[in-house]
Amino acid sequence: MNDQSHRFGGNGGGARNVLGGPLALCCSAPRTGFYRDGYCNTSAEDVGTHVVCAVVTDAFLRFSQARGNDLLTPRPEFDFPGLREGDGWCLCALRWREALEAGVAPPVRLEATHARALDLIRLEDLEAHAASD
């Protein structure tokens, strides 16, 4: 785990979301984000660009597992409980886009999705998959 959440003040650190507002918390249980502070914040260290706050679905979790990223299986050595449908999780922008193209993109919490996602994903696509919660 890369514990640098202090760099961002634990509240998104002034980062903006895809709608232009302050970056909201994605999920604190399980702890998500590149910095495991609950926010989909990013930096140059985050080569995967974990900026899309998704509400994962079973279809997406199976899709990701088939692509070599098993988010279902608990990994206690990384303090990772494994995900289940309905969990919030900061996804790599390119994985979300890949899931979109495959027809299995999970819903997105727009207020908690970092503006950097727009470098890789069209706002219209994110809005079309906005979570209803």
mmCIF file of N, CA and C in Angstrom:
data_model
loop_
_atom_site.group_PDB
_atom_site.id
_atom_site.type_symbol
_atom_site.label_atom_id
_atom_site.label_comp_id
_atom_site.label_asym_id
_atom_site.label_seq_id
_atom_site.Cartn_x
_atom_site.Cartn_y
_atom_site.Cartn_z
ATOM 1 N N MET A 1 0.841 -1.184 0.000
ATOM 2 C CA MET A 1 0.000 0.000 0.000
ATOM 3 C C MET A 1 0.882 1.241 0.000
ATOM 4 N N ASN A 2 0.487 2.209 -0.781
ATOM 5 C CA ASN A 2 1.222 3.459 -0.885
ATOM 6 C C ASN A 2 0.505 4.486 -0.021
ATOM 7 N N ASP A 3 0.950 4.668 1.213
ATOM 8 C CA ASP A 3 0.245 5.541 2.141
ATOM 9 C C ASP A 3 0.765 6.968 2.053
ATOM 10 N N GLN A 4 0.191 7.718 1.123
ATOM 11 C CA GLN A 4 0.545 9.123 1.003
ATOM 12 C C GLN A 4 -0.705 9.987 1.056
ATOM 13 N N SER A 5 -1.758 9.456 1.700
ATOM 14 C CA SER A 5 -3.005 10.207 1.773
ATOM 15 C C SER A 5 -2.822 11.548 2.472
ATOM 16 N N HIS A 6 -1.791 11.660 3.317
ATOM 17 C CA HIS A 6 -1.545 12.927 4.006
ATOM 18 C C HIS A 6 -1.234 14.041 3.006
ATOM 19 N N ARG A 7 -0.739 13.683 1.834
ATOM 20 C CA ARG A 7 -0.431 14.687 0.812
ATOM 21 C C ARG A 7 -1.682 15.405 0.336
ATOM 22 N N PHE A 8 -2.836 14.742 0.514
ATOM 23 C CA PHE A 8 -4.070 15.290 -0.022
ATOM 24 C C PHE A 8 -5.030 15.725 1.074
ATOM 25 N N GLY A 9 -4.569 15.751 2.297
ATOM 26 C CA GLY A 9 -5.395 16.235 3.384
ATOM 27 C C GLY A 9 -6.537 15.307 3.754
ATOM 28 N N GLY A 10 -6.573 14.095 3.196
ATOM 29 C CA GLY A 10 -7.601 13.139 3.543
ATOM 30 C C GLY A 10 -8.989 13.513 3.066
ATOM 31 N N ASN A 11 -9.126 14.528 2.234
ATOM 32 C CA ASN A 11 -10.457 14.919 1.777
ATOM 33 C C ASN A 11 -10.476 15.230 0.293
ATOM 34 N N GLY A 12 -9.626 14.577 -0.457
ATOM 35 C CA GLY A 12 -9.557 14.836 -1.879
ATOM 36 C C GLY A 12 -8.549 15.915 -2.209
ATOM 37 N N GLY A 13 -8.037 16.619 -1.213
ATOM 38 C CA GLY A 13 -6.950 17.566 -1.368
ATOM 39 C C GLY A 13 -7.152 18.668 -2.389
ATOM 40 N N GLY A 14 -8.367 19.115 -2.561
ATOM 41 C CA GLY A 14 -8.614 20.180 -3.529
ATOM 42 C C GLY A 14 -8.789 19.678 -4.949
ATOM 43 N N ALA A 15 -8.725 18.362 -5.157
ATOM 44 C CA ALA A 15 -8.927 17.794 -6.490
ATOM 45 C C ALA A 15 -10.360 18.048 -6.948
ATOM 46 N N ARG A 16 -10.559 18.059 -8.256
ATOM 47 C CA ARG A 16 -11.872 18.313 -8.851
ATOM 48 C C ARG A 16 -12.429 17.030 -9.451
ATOM 49 N N ASN A 17 -13.745 16.952 -9.489
ATOM 50 C CA ASN A 17 -14.395 15.806 -10.111
ATOM 51 C C ASN A 17 -14.753 16.128 -11.562
ATOM 52 N N VAL A 18 -15.322 15.155 -12.263
ATOM 53 C CA VAL A 18 -15.631 15.321 -13.687
ATOM 54 C C VAL A 18 -16.708 16.367 -13.946
ATOM 55 N N LEU A 19 -17.437 16.770 -12.913
ATOM 56 C CA LEU A 19 -18.463 17.796 -13.058
ATOM 57 C C LEU A 19 -17.940 19.181 -12.700
ATOM 58 N N GLY A 20 -16.678 19.245 -12.265
ATOM 59 C CA GLY A 20 -16.058 20.524 -11.928
ATOM 60 C C GLY A 20 -16.096 20.873 -10.457
ATOM 61 N N GLY A 21 -16.771 20.079 -9.649
ATOM 62 C CA GLY A 21 -16.852 20.343 -8.218
ATOM 63 C C GLY A 21 -15.729 19.656 -7.463
ATOM 64 N N PRO A 22 -15.730 19.792 -6.130
ATOM 65 C CA PRO A 22 -14.705 19.125 -5.332
ATOM 66 C C PRO A 22 -14.865 17.607 -5.399
ATOM 67 N N LEU A 23 -13.760 16.909 -5.371
ATOM 68 C CA LEU A 23 -13.772 15.458 -5.421
ATOM 69 C C LEU A 23 -14.381 14.908 -4.136
ATOM 70 N N ALA A 24 -15.434 14.108 -4.275
ATOM 71 C CA ALA A 24 -16.113 13.519 -3.128
ATOM 72 C C ALA A 24 -15.505 12.156 -2.784
ATOM 73 N N LEU A 25 -15.781 11.710 -1.579
ATOM 74 C CA LEU A 25 -15.364 10.392 -1.124
ATOM 75 C C LEU A 25 -16.024 9.332 -1.997
ATOM 76 N N CYS A 26 -15.244 8.345 -2.420
ATOM 77 C CA CYS A 26 -15.788 7.233 -3.207
ATOM 78 C C CYS A 26 -16.300 6.147 -2.275
ATOM 79 N N CYS A 27 -15.421 5.625 -1.428
ATOM 80 C CA CYS A 27 -15.806 4.538 -0.530
ATOM 81 C C CYS A 27 -14.754 4.382 0.555
ATOM 82 N N SER A 28 -15.207 4.225 1.778
ATOM 83 C CA SER A 28 -14.260 4.012 2.877
ATOM 84 C C SER A 28 -14.278 2.577 3.395
ATOM 85 N N ALA A 29 -15.268 1.784 2.984
ATOM 86 C CA ALA A 29 -15.328 0.374 3.385
ATOM 87 C C ALA A 29 -15.871 -0.435 2.207
ATOM 88 N N PRO A 30 -15.026 -1.075 1.444
ATOM 89 C CA PRO A 30 -13.586 -1.205 1.651
ATOM 90 C C PRO A 30 -12.840 0.069 1.267
ATOM 91 N N ARG A 31 -11.657 0.233 1.852
ATOM 92 C CA ARG A 31 -10.801 1.388 1.556
ATOM 93 C C ARG A 31 -10.361 1.321 0.098
ATOM 94 N N THR A 32 -10.590 2.384 -0.616
ATOM 95 C CA THR A 32 -10.267 2.399 -2.036
ATOM 96 C C THR A 32 -9.372 3.573 -2.374
ATOM 97 N N GLY A 33 -8.999 3.659 -3.621
ATOM 98 C CA GLY A 33 -8.153 4.733 -4.121
ATOM 99 C C GLY A 33 -6.694 4.329 -4.143
ATOM 100 N N PHE A 34 -5.950 4.937 -5.016
ATOM 101 C CA PHE A 34 -4.518 4.652 -5.117
ATOM 102 C C PHE A 34 -3.831 4.845 -3.776
ATOM 103 N N TYR A 35 -4.285 5.839 -3.014
ATOM 104 C CA TYR A 35 -3.692 6.125 -1.708
ATOM 105 C C TYR A 35 -4.459 5.460 -0.562
ATOM 106 N N ARG A 36 -5.464 4.661 -0.885
ATOM 107 C CA ARG A 36 -6.298 3.957 0.094
ATOM 108 C C ARG A 36 -6.846 4.902 1.164
ATOM 109 N N ASP A 37 -7.275 6.083 0.706
ATOM 110 C CA ASP A 37 -7.881 7.054 1.612
ATOM 111 C C ASP A 37 -9.364 7.255 1.318
ATOM 112 N N GLY A 38 -9.901 6.438 0.395
ATOM 113 C CA GLY A 38 -11.312 6.520 0.058
ATOM 114 C C GLY A 38 -11.627 7.407 -1.131
ATOM 115 N N TYR A 39 -10.625 8.134 -1.625
ATOM 116 C CA TYR A 39 -10.815 9.064 -2.741
ATOM 117 C C TYR A 39 -10.127 8.534 -3.998
ATOM 118 N N CYS A 40 -10.698 8.839 -5.161
ATOM 119 C CA CYS A 40 -10.101 8.438 -6.436
ATOM 120 C C CYS A 40 -9.127 9.508 -6.905
ATOM 121 N N ASN A 41 -8.207 9.857 -6.018
ATOM 122 C CA ASN A 41 -7.195 10.848 -6.318
ATOM 123 C C ASN A 41 -6.053 10.194 -7.080
ATOM 124 N N THR A 42 -5.212 10.990 -7.680
ATOM 125 C CA THR A 42 -4.151 10.455 -8.513
ATOM 126 C C THR A 42 -2.931 11.359 -8.463
ATOM 127 N N SER A 43 -1.842 10.846 -9.000
ATOM 128 C CA SER A 43 -0.598 11.596 -9.122
ATOM 129 C C SER A 43 0.231 10.884 -10.180
ATOM 130 N N ALA A 44 1.428 11.374 -10.430
ATOM 131 C CA ALA A 44 2.314 10.747 -11.405
ATOM 132 C C ALA A 44 2.677 9.320 -10.998
ATOM 133 N N GLU A 45 2.633 9.025 -9.694
ATOM 134 C CA GLU A 45 2.934 7.677 -9.214
ATOM 135 C C GLU A 45 1.864 6.663 -9.604
ATOM 136 N N ASP A 46 0.666 7.135 -9.852
ATOM 137 C CA ASP A 46 -0.478 6.277 -10.160
ATOM 138 C C ASP A 46 -0.504 5.956 -11.651
ATOM 139 N N VAL A 47 0.337 5.033 -12.062
ATOM 140 C CA VAL A 47 0.440 4.721 -13.493
ATOM 141 C C VAL A 47 -0.833 4.082 -14.034
ATOM 142 N N GLY A 48 -1.670 3.503 -13.170
ATOM 143 C CA GLY A 48 -2.930 2.916 -13.602
ATOM 144 C C GLY A 48 -4.069 3.910 -13.703
ATOM 145 N N THR A 49 -3.864 5.126 -13.234
ATOM 146 C CA THR A 49 -4.877 6.183 -13.260
ATOM 147 C C THR A 49 -6.188 5.682 -12.637
ATOM 148 N N HIS A 50 -6.156 5.393 -11.343
ATOM 149 C CA HIS A 50 -7.305 4.883 -10.588
ATOM 150 C C HIS A 50 -8.245 6.030 -10.225
ATOM 151 N N VAL A 51 -8.996 6.523 -11.192
ATOM 152 C CA VAL A 51 -9.738 7.764 -11.010
ATOM 153 C C VAL A 51 -11.249 7.651 -11.195
ATOM 154 N N VAL A 52 -11.751 6.494 -11.580
ATOM 155 C CA VAL A 52 -13.188 6.322 -11.816
ATOM 156 C C VAL A 52 -13.819 5.661 -10.600
ATOM 157 N N CYS A 53 -14.711 6.371 -9.933
ATOM 158 C CA CYS A 53 -15.412 5.804 -8.783
ATOM 159 C C CYS A 53 -16.617 5.019 -9.293
ATOM 160 N N ALA A 54 -16.487 3.703 -9.245
ATOM 161 C CA ALA A 54 -17.541 2.827 -9.761
ATOM 162 C C ALA A 54 -18.245 2.097 -8.632
ATOM 163 N N VAL A 55 -19.483 1.749 -8.875
ATOM 164 C CA VAL A 55 -20.233 0.843 -8.017
ATOM 165 C C VAL A 55 -20.186 -0.492 -8.750
ATOM 166 N N VAL A 56 -19.318 -1.382 -8.289
ATOM 167 C CA VAL A 56 -19.038 -2.586 -9.062
ATOM 168 C C VAL A 56 -20.244 -3.516 -9.136
ATOM 169 N N THR A 57 -20.328 -4.206 -10.261
ATOM 170 C CA THR A 57 -21.372 -5.200 -10.508
ATOM 171 C C THR A 57 -20.714 -6.564 -10.654
ATOM 172 N N ASP A 58 -21.506 -7.611 -10.499
ATOM 173 C CA ASP A 58 -20.974 -8.961 -10.698
ATOM 174 C C ASP A 58 -20.417 -9.114 -12.104
ATOM 175 N N ALA A 59 -21.136 -8.575 -13.095
ATOM 176 C CA ALA A 59 -20.668 -8.692 -14.481
ATOM 177 C C ALA A 59 -19.308 -8.034 -14.658
ATOM 178 N N PHE A 60 -19.123 -6.846 -14.077
ATOM 179 C CA PHE A 60 -17.832 -6.186 -14.187
ATOM 180 C C PHE A 60 -16.750 -6.968 -13.447
ATOM 181 N N LEU A 61 -17.048 -7.455 -12.251
ATOM 182 C CA LEU A 61 -16.050 -8.190 -11.482
ATOM 183 C C LEU A 61 -15.585 -9.442 -12.224
ATOM 184 N N ARG A 62 -16.505 -10.147 -12.862
ATOM 185 C CA ARG A 62 -16.129 -11.326 -13.667
ATOM 186 C C ARG A 62 -15.294 -10.903 -14.874
ATOM 187 N N PHE A 63 -15.682 -9.807 -15.508
ATOM 188 C CA PHE A 63 -14.950 -9.272 -16.654
ATOM 189 C C PHE A 63 -13.517 -8.924 -16.256
ATOM 190 N N SER A 64 -13.362 -8.228 -15.151
ATOM 191 C CA SER A 64 -12.038 -7.824 -14.681
ATOM 192 C C SER A 64 -11.195 -9.053 -14.329
ATOM 193 N N GLN A 65 -11.808 -10.021 -13.678
ATOM 194 C CA GLN A 65 -11.099 -11.248 -13.319
ATOM 195 C C GLN A 65 -10.606 -11.972 -14.571
ATOM 196 N N ALA A 66 -11.436 -12.017 -15.596
ATOM 197 C CA ALA A 66 -11.054 -12.672 -16.855
ATOM 198 C C ALA A 66 -9.908 -11.942 -17.550
ATOM 199 N N ARG A 67 -9.733 -10.670 -17.230
ATOM 200 C CA ARG A 67 -8.654 -9.872 -17.817
ATOM 201 C C ARG A 67 -7.407 -9.867 -16.931
ATOM 202 N N GLY A 68 -7.419 -10.664 -15.873
ATOM 203 C CA GLY A 68 -6.236 -10.803 -15.030
ATOM 204 C C GLY A 68 -6.207 -9.931 -13.797
ATOM 205 N N ASN A 69 -7.291 -9.194 -13.529
ATOM 206 C CA ASN A 69 -7.345 -8.362 -12.328
ATOM 207 C C ASN A 69 -8.459 -8.891 -11.434
ATOM 208 N N ASP A 70 -8.116 -9.791 -10.548
ATOM 209 C CA ASP A 70 -9.085 -10.449 -9.679
ATOM 210 C C ASP A 70 -9.416 -9.560 -8.487
ATOM 211 N N LEU A 71 -10.560 -8.918 -8.556
ATOM 212 C CA LEU A 71 -11.027 -8.058 -7.472
ATOM 213 C C LEU A 71 -11.990 -8.791 -6.548
ATOM 214 N N LEU A 72 -12.279 -10.052 -6.856
ATOM 215 C CA LEU A 72 -13.210 -10.844 -6.058
ATOM 216 C C LEU A 72 -12.543 -11.536 -4.861
ATOM 217 N N THR A 73 -11.333 -11.985 -5.061
ATOM 218 C CA THR A 73 -10.651 -12.794 -4.061
ATOM 219 C C THR A 73 -9.992 -11.929 -2.991
ATOM 220 N N PRO A 74 -10.308 -12.197 -1.722
ATOM 221 C CA PRO A 74 -9.636 -11.455 -0.638
ATOM 222 C C PRO A 74 -8.122 -11.682 -0.684
ATOM 223 N N ARG A 75 -7.364 -10.632 -0.427
ATOM 224 C CA ARG A 75 -5.898 -10.698 -0.362
ATOM 225 C C ARG A 75 -5.461 -10.042 0.936
ATOM 226 N N PRO A 76 -5.515 -10.814 2.040
ATOM 227 C CA PRO A 76 -5.195 -10.231 3.356
ATOM 228 C C PRO A 76 -3.806 -9.618 3.428
ATOM 229 N N GLU A 77 -2.859 -10.141 2.659
ATOM 230 C CA GLU A 77 -1.506 -9.587 2.698
ATOM 231 C C GLU A 77 -1.457 -8.150 2.189
ATOM 232 N N PHE A 78 -2.504 -7.738 1.435
ATOM 233 C CA PHE A 78 -2.602 -6.358 0.949
ATOM 234 C C PHE A 78 -3.753 -5.617 1.634
ATOM 235 N N ASP A 79 -4.291 -6.214 2.719
ATOM 236 C CA ASP A 79 -5.429 -5.635 3.425
ATOM 237 C C ASP A 79 -6.593 -5.390 2.466
ATOM 238 N N PHE A 80 -6.802 -6.362 1.560
ATOM 239 C CA PHE A 80 -7.859 -6.269 0.548
ATOM 240 C C PHE A 80 -8.901 -7.344 0.821
ATOM 241 N N PRO A 81 -10.141 -6.936 1.132
ATOM 242 C CA PRO A 81 -11.168 -7.899 1.522
ATOM 243 C C PRO A 81 -11.833 -8.634 0.354
ATOM 244 N N GLY A 82 -11.542 -8.216 -0.869
ATOM 245 C CA GLY A 82 -12.293 -8.726 -2.017
ATOM 246 C C GLY A 82 -13.560 -7.898 -2.164
ATOM 247 N N LEU A 83 -14.002 -7.719 -3.394
ATOM 248 C CA LEU A 83 -15.180 -6.887 -3.653
ATOM 249 C C LEU A 83 -16.392 -7.750 -3.956
ATOM 250 N N ARG A 84 -17.544 -7.166 -3.724
ATOM 251 C CA ARG A 84 -18.797 -7.811 -4.121
ATOM 252 C C ARG A 84 -19.692 -6.739 -4.742
ATOM 253 N N GLU A 85 -20.688 -7.183 -5.462
ATOM 254 C CA GLU A 85 -21.589 -6.259 -6.136
ATOM 255 C C GLU A 85 -22.091 -5.194 -5.163
ATOM 256 N N GLY A 86 -22.054 -3.949 -5.627
ATOM 257 C CA GLY A 86 -22.518 -2.828 -4.817
ATOM 258 C C GLY A 86 -21.420 -2.072 -4.102
ATOM 259 N N ASP A 87 -20.213 -2.663 -4.030
ATOM 260 C CA ASP A 87 -19.093 -1.963 -3.401
ATOM 261 C C ASP A 87 -18.637 -0.810 -4.289
ATOM 262 N N GLY A 88 -18.202 0.277 -3.661
ATOM 263 C CA GLY A 88 -17.564 1.365 -4.391
ATOM 264 C C GLY A 88 -16.085 1.053 -4.530
ATOM 265 N N TRP A 89 -15.498 1.418 -5.686
ATOM 266 C CA TRP A 89 -14.082 1.135 -5.906
ATOM 267 C C TRP A 89 -13.540 2.084 -6.964
ATOM 268 N N CYS A 90 -12.327 2.577 -6.747
ATOM 269 C CA CYS A 90 -11.668 3.438 -7.735
ATOM 270 C C CYS A 90 -11.023 2.557 -8.806
ATOM 271 N N LEU A 91 -11.575 2.619 -9.985
ATOM 272 C CA LEU A 91 -11.094 1.801 -11.092
ATOM 273 C C LEU A 91 -10.103 2.561 -11.958
ATOM 274 N N CYS A 92 -9.240 1.819 -12.611
ATOM 275 C CA CYS A 92 -8.371 2.388 -13.635
ATOM 276 C C CYS A 92 -9.271 2.884 -14.777
ATOM 277 N N ALA A 93 -8.999 4.075 -15.242
ATOM 278 C CA ALA A 93 -9.836 4.665 -16.289
ATOM 279 C C ALA A 93 -9.870 3.796 -17.544
ATOM 280 N N LEU A 94 -8.743 3.248 -17.933
ATOM 281 C CA LEU A 94 -8.727 2.431 -19.142
ATOM 282 C C LEU A 94 -9.482 1.125 -18.964
ATOM 283 N N ARG A 95 -9.478 0.543 -17.755
ATOM 284 C CA ARG A 95 -10.261 -0.679 -17.516
ATOM 285 C C ARG A 95 -11.742 -0.374 -17.599
ATOM 286 N N TRP A 96 -12.170 0.789 -17.046
ATOM 287 C CA TRP A 96 -13.582 1.151 -17.143
ATOM 288 C C TRP A 96 -13.969 1.338 -18.608
ATOM 289 N N ARG A 97 -13.117 2.010 -19.367
ATOM 290 C CA ARG A 97 -13.409 2.218 -20.791
ATOM 291 C C ARG A 97 -13.456 0.889 -21.545
ATOM 292 N N GLU A 98 -12.562 -0.023 -21.200
ATOM 293 C CA GLU A 98 -12.571 -1.354 -21.809
ATOM 294 C C GLU A 98 -13.893 -2.073 -21.485
ATOM 295 N N ALA A 99 -14.337 -1.945 -20.239
ATOM 296 C CA ALA A 99 -15.610 -2.549 -19.842
ATOM 297 C C ALA A 99 -16.777 -1.900 -20.586
ATOM 298 N N LEU A 100 -16.704 -0.604 -20.797
ATOM 299 C CA LEU A 100 -17.723 0.103 -21.567
ATOM 300 C C LEU A 100 -17.822 -0.493 -22.967
ATOM 301 N N GLU A 101 -16.682 -0.659 -23.610
ATOM 302 C CA GLU A 101 -16.654 -1.208 -24.969
ATOM 303 C C GLU A 101 -17.163 -2.644 -25.011
ATOM 304 N N ALA A 102 -17.026 -3.377 -23.897
ATOM 305 C CA ALA A 102 -17.493 -4.760 -23.814
ATOM 306 C C ALA A 102 -18.947 -4.858 -23.326
ATOM 307 N N GLY A 103 -19.547 -3.714 -22.989
ATOM 308 C CA GLY A 103 -20.934 -3.708 -22.550
ATOM 309 C C GLY A 103 -21.151 -4.066 -21.088
ATOM 310 N N VAL A 104 -20.099 -3.976 -20.268
ATOM 311 C CA VAL A 104 -20.224 -4.336 -18.850
ATOM 312 C C VAL A 104 -19.710 -3.232 -17.915
ATOM 313 N N ALA A 105 -19.720 -1.993 -18.376
ATOM 314 C CA ALA A 105 -19.248 -0.889 -17.529
ATOM 315 C C ALA A 105 -20.155 -0.732 -16.319
ATOM 316 N N PRO A 106 -19.569 -0.678 -15.119
ATOM 317 C CA PRO A 106 -20.387 -0.485 -13.920
ATOM 318 C C PRO A 106 -20.810 0.977 -13.784
ATOM 319 N N PRO A 107 -21.854 1.222 -12.983
ATOM 320 C CA PRO A 107 -22.263 2.609 -12.724
ATOM 321 C C PRO A 107 -21.129 3.406 -12.082
ATOM 322 N N VAL A 108 -21.181 4.721 -12.276
ATOM 323 C CA VAL A 108 -20.128 5.630 -11.831
ATOM 324 C C VAL A 108 -20.714 6.699 -10.921
ATOM 325 N N ARG A 109 -20.012 6.982 -9.827
ATOM 326 C CA ARG A 109 -20.359 8.121 -8.967
ATOM 327 C C ARG A 109 -19.596 9.323 -9.507
ATOM 328 N N LEU A 110 -20.287 10.180 -10.221
ATOM 329 C CA LEU A 110 -19.643 11.294 -10.916
ATOM 330 C C LEU A 110 -18.947 12.259 -9.965
ATOM 331 N N GLU A 111 -19.560 12.547 -8.821
ATOM 332 C CA GLU A 111 -18.978 13.501 -7.872
ATOM 333 C C GLU A 111 -17.684 12.980 -7.263
ATOM 334 N N ALA A 112 -17.486 11.657 -7.310
ATOM 335 C CA ALA A 112 -16.294 11.043 -6.729
ATOM 336 C C ALA A 112 -15.312 10.552 -7.790
ATOM 337 N N THR A 113 -15.591 10.861 -9.057
ATOM 338 C CA THR A 113 -14.697 10.485 -10.157
ATOM 339 C C THR A 113 -13.817 11.684 -10.498
ATOM 340 N N HIS A 114 -12.508 11.473 -10.412
ATOM 341 C CA HIS A 114 -11.528 12.537 -10.610
ATOM 342 C C HIS A 114 -11.607 13.107 -12.033
ATOM 343 N N ALA A 115 -11.426 14.413 -12.162
ATOM 344 C CA ALA A 115 -11.468 15.080 -13.463
ATOM 345 C C ALA A 115 -10.467 14.495 -14.455
ATOM 346 N N ARG A 116 -9.402 13.900 -13.958
ATOM 347 C CA ARG A 116 -8.401 13.309 -14.854
ATOM 348 C C ARG A 116 -8.995 12.177 -15.700
ATOM 349 N N ALA A 117 -10.104 11.604 -15.272
ATOM 350 C CA ALA A 117 -10.778 10.569 -16.062
ATOM 351 C C ALA A 117 -11.136 11.091 -17.449
ATOM 352 N N LEU A 118 -11.389 12.395 -17.535
ATOM 353 C CA LEU A 118 -11.780 12.982 -18.815
ATOM 354 C C LEU A 118 -10.645 12.985 -19.843
ATOM 355 N N ASP A 119 -9.425 12.711 -19.401
ATOM 356 C CA ASP A 119 -8.313 12.563 -20.341
ATOM 357 C C ASP A 119 -8.461 11.281 -21.157
ATOM 358 N N LEU A 120 -9.242 10.328 -20.628
ATOM 359 C CA LEU A 120 -9.328 9.002 -21.234
ATOM 360 C C LEU A 120 -10.745 8.545 -21.563
ATOM 361 N N ILE A 121 -11.732 9.208 -20.966
ATOM 362 C CA ILE A 121 -13.132 8.802 -21.125
ATOM 363 C C ILE A 121 -13.973 10.045 -21.407
ATOM 364 N N ARG A 122 -14.905 9.916 -22.329
ATOM 365 C CA ARG A 122 -15.804 11.039 -22.637
ATOM 366 C C ARG A 122 -16.796 11.252 -21.483
ATOM 367 N N LEU A 123 -17.051 12.500 -21.143
ATOM 368 C CA LEU A 123 -18.002 12.824 -20.090
ATOM 369 C C LEU A 123 -19.371 12.214 -20.400
ATOM 370 N N GLU A 124 -19.765 12.238 -21.642
ATOM 371 C CA GLU A 124 -21.060 11.695 -22.037
ATOM 372 C C GLU A 124 -21.177 10.204 -21.672
ATOM 373 N N ASP A 125 -20.074 9.470 -21.822
ATOM 374 C CA ASP A 125 -20.091 8.047 -21.476
ATOM 375 C C ASP A 125 -20.223 7.859 -19.969
ATOM 376 N N LEU A 126 -19.510 8.692 -19.208
ATOM 377 C CA LEU A 126 -19.618 8.616 -17.754
ATOM 378 C C LEU A 126 -21.028 8.983 -17.306
ATOM 379 N N GLU A 127 -21.571 10.047 -17.855
ATOM 380 C CA GLU A 127 -22.921 10.492 -17.489
ATOM 381 C C GLU A 127 -23.977 9.435 -17.825
ATOM 382 N N ALA A 128 -23.775 8.743 -18.932
ATOM 383 C CA ALA A 128 -24.728 7.699 -19.327
ATOM 384 C C ALA A 128 -24.718 6.515 -18.349
ATOM 385 N N HIS A 129 -23.655 6.417 -17.545
ATOM 386 C CA HIS A 129 -23.531 5.346 -16.568
ATOM 387 C C HIS A 129 -23.528 5.863 -15.135
ATOM 388 N N ALA A 130 -24.100 7.031 -14.941
ATOM 389 C CA ALA A 130 -24.124 7.633 -13.597
ATOM 390 C C ALA A 130 -24.907 6.742 -12.629
ATOM 391 N N ALA A 131 -24.336 6.539 -11.456
ATOM 392 C CA ALA A 131 -25.018 5.764 -10.408
ATOM 393 C C ALA A 131 -26.219 6.541 -9.919
ATOM 394 N N SER A 132 -27.235 5.828 -9.540
ATOM 395 C CA SER A 132 -28.473 6.485 -9.098
ATOM 396 C C SER A 132 -28.500 6.776 -7.602
ATOM 397 N N ASP A 133 -27.437 6.386 -6.881
ATOM 398 C CA ASP A 133 -27.463 6.604 -5.422
ATOM 399 C C ASP A 133 -27.066 7.969 -5.112
#
